[in-house]
Amino acid sequence: QVHLLESGGGVVQPGRSLRLSCAASGFTFSDYPMHWVRQPPGKGLEWVAVTSHDGKNKYFADSVKGRFIISRDNSRNTLYLRMDSPRPEDTAIYYCAKNAGYNYGPLDSWGQGTLVSVSS
Amino acid sequence: EIVLTQSPGTLSLSPGERATLSCRASQRSSGSYLAWYQQKPGQAPRLLIYDASNRAAGIPDRFSGSGSGTDFTLTISRLEPEDFAIYYCQHYGSSLWTFGQGTKVEIK
């Protein structure tokens, strides 16, 4: 059974860095692309970033390009999101999600999310 | 970038009724790379439909997806109490994933 557990959220000041983690279990982590998706309080879903199964290819939403970095450690079955220069509009629940197949596609398993609040 | 527009914003129905949700894309993609998700309060989204019309594992057959090109539909044939939630469509492919703004299905 797939299990994804995010951690690292909290209150961060604008301009400071924060790193989120997502511990994965129940599947062969190194076989699948992995995503981050966020949801501001009371609002809809926004896709943030994806990394290929081996970490060599990464894509980002325009809203975070150049500020956020996605990475993974397949030896630790862990996905990361480093948030550099966060802004108040980055305040959201951040979910990690597993790609449904080996090729880029829909997201078939999600963690419960970690809340990030960007505030001075 | 493909923009997805969902309608209506809110759908007020009674248990047992049929729900029809729409998702319109701003442009065609090369394939039917369209998914539907359900989200209940305080929970993560759950994948319902992928590739426009394929049900994900464990999804009841009262959920069905259809459409192609730029117009897609999620149909819930008979609403159960647990189906009242927010539904999002999502386009995937071309190294960019986008969500619609959501349709809330509420109890009338």
Tab-separated table of C-alpha atoms in Angstrom, chain B:
chain	number	residue	atom	x	y	z
B	1	GLU	CA	-0.265	26.552	-21.354
B	2	ILE	CA	-3.675	24.907	-21.338
B	3	VAL	CA	-6.244	26.625	-19.114
B	4	LEU	CA	-9.099	24.485	-17.794
B	5	THR	CA	-12.482	26.033	-17.010
B	6	GLN	CA	-14.939	24.015	-14.944
B	7	SER	CA	-18.667	24.555	-14.773
B	8	PRO	CA	-20.807	25.022	-12.879
B	9	GLY	CA	-19.000	26.400	-9.869
B	10	THR	CA	-21.502	24.774	-7.551
B	11	LEU	CA	-23.994	22.002	-8.217
B	12	SER	CA	-26.833	21.547	-5.719
B	13	LEU	CA	-28.392	18.101	-5.959
B	14	SER	CA	-30.093	15.473	-3.827
B	15	PRO	CA	-28.822	11.950	-3.134
B	16	GLY	CA	-29.839	9.611	-5.936
B	17	GLU	CA	-29.741	12.328	-8.586
B	18	ARG	CA	-27.381	12.446	-11.544
B	19	ALA	CA	-24.480	14.909	-11.537
B	20	THR	CA	-22.905	16.239	-14.718
B	21	LEU	CA	-19.712	18.279	-14.383
B	22	SER	CA	-17.991	20.029	-17.258
B	23	CYS	CA	-14.346	20.833	-17.954
B	24	ARG	CA	-13.342	22.873	-20.979
B	25	ALA	CA	-9.755	23.260	-22.156
B	26	SER	CA	-8.460	26.425	-23.796
B	27	GLN	CA	-6.801	24.392	-26.535
B	28	ARG	CA	-6.583	20.854	-27.811
B	29	SER	CA	-3.783	18.571	-26.719
B	30	SER	CA	-2.350	15.685	-28.698
B	31	GLY	CA	-4.143	13.111	-26.553
B	32	SER	CA	-6.937	12.771	-24.000
B	33	TYR	CA	-4.662	13.668	-21.114
B	34	LEU	CA	-7.447	14.601	-18.743
B	35	ALA	CA	-8.009	13.401	-15.185
B	36	TRP	CA	-10.669	13.989	-12.549
B	37	TYR	CA	-10.085	14.145	-8.789
B	38	GLN	CA	-12.392	14.230	-5.796
B	39	GLN	CA	-11.514	16.158	-2.660
B	40	LYS	CA	-13.403	16.120	0.613
B	41	PRO	CA	-12.852	18.669	3.412
B	42	GLY	CA	-9.589	18.098	5.262
B	43	GLN	CA	-8.493	15.348	2.898
B	44	ALA	CA	-6.070	14.999	0.033
B	45	PRO	CA	-7.449	14.682	-3.487
B	46	ARG	CA	-8.251	11.234	-4.855
B	47	LEU	CA	-7.832	10.207	-8.479
B	48	LEU	CA	-11.139	9.128	-10.035
B	49	ILE	CA	-10.661	9.150	-13.803
B	50	TYR	CA	-7.602	9.276	-16.073
B	51	ASP	CA	-7.141	9.540	-19.826
B	52	ALA	CA	-10.600	11.159	-19.911
B	53	SER	CA	-12.603	7.960	-19.465
B	54	ASN	CA	-10.701	5.318	-17.483
B	55	ARG	CA	-11.673	4.730	-13.872
B	56	ALA	CA	-8.829	4.537	-11.388
B	57	ALA	CA	-8.444	1.487	-9.183
B	58	GLY	CA	-11.243	1.048	-6.662
B	59	ILE	CA	-13.492	3.779	-8.071
B	60	PRO	CA	-17.193	2.799	-8.202
B	61	ASP	CA	-18.771	2.460	-11.626
B	62	ARG	CA	-21.275	5.248	-10.901
B	63	PHE	CA	-18.378	7.562	-11.818
B	64	SER	CA	-17.716	7.912	-15.523
B	65	GLY	CA	-15.724	10.267	-17.694
B	66	SER	CA	-16.151	11.214	-21.311
B	67	GLY	CA	-15.056	13.739	-23.875
B	68	SER	CA	-12.187	14.599	-26.157
B	69	GLY	CA	-10.540	17.594	-27.761
B	70	THR	CA	-11.475	20.502	-25.546
B	71	ASP	CA	-14.692	19.357	-23.842
B	72	PHE	CA	-14.764	16.779	-21.070
B	73	THR	CA	-17.453	15.576	-18.669
B	74	LEU	CA	-17.544	13.760	-15.351
B	75	THR	CA	-20.838	12.042	-14.639
B	76	ILE	CA	-21.962	10.587	-11.330
B	77	SER	CA	-24.957	8.445	-12.220
B	78	ARG	CA	-26.620	8.356	-8.783
B	79	LEU	CA	-25.220	10.497	-6.021
B	80	GLU	CA	-24.369	8.743	-2.789
B	81	PRO	CA	-23.993	10.734	0.452
B	82	GLU	CA	-20.204	10.299	0.306
B	83	ASP	CA	-20.032	11.874	-3.172
B	84	PHE	CA	-20.719	15.404	-1.983
B	85	ALA	CA	-17.307	17.009	-2.398
B	86	ILE	CA	-15.245	19.223	-4.691
B	87	TYR	CA	-14.183	17.846	-8.058
B	88	TYR	CA	-11.191	19.029	-10.073
B	89	CYS	CA	-10.195	18.266	-13.625
B	90	GLN	CA	-6.522	18.206	-14.544
B	91	HIS	CA	-4.609	18.236	-17.796
B	92	TYR	CA	-1.247	16.471	-17.935
B	93	GLY	CA	1.416	16.239	-20.574
B	94	SER	CA	3.888	18.551	-22.282
B	95	SER	CA	5.792	18.813	-19.009
B	96	LEU	CA	3.051	20.922	-17.489
B	97	TRP	CA	0.132	19.923	-15.310
B	98	THR	CA	-2.818	22.255	-14.798
B	99	PHE	CA	-5.975	22.037	-12.689
B	100	GLY	CA	-9.389	23.526	-13.217
B	101	GLN	CA	-10.784	25.727	-10.467
B	102	GLY	CA	-13.124	23.016	-9.171
B	103	THR	CA	-16.842	22.251	-8.994
B	104	LYS	CA	-18.470	21.837	-5.611
B	105	VAL	CA	-21.242	19.260	-5.463
B	106	GLU	CA	-23.407	20.093	-2.462
B	107	ILE	CA	-26.518	18.613	-0.919
B	108	LYS	CA	-29.672	20.393	-1.985
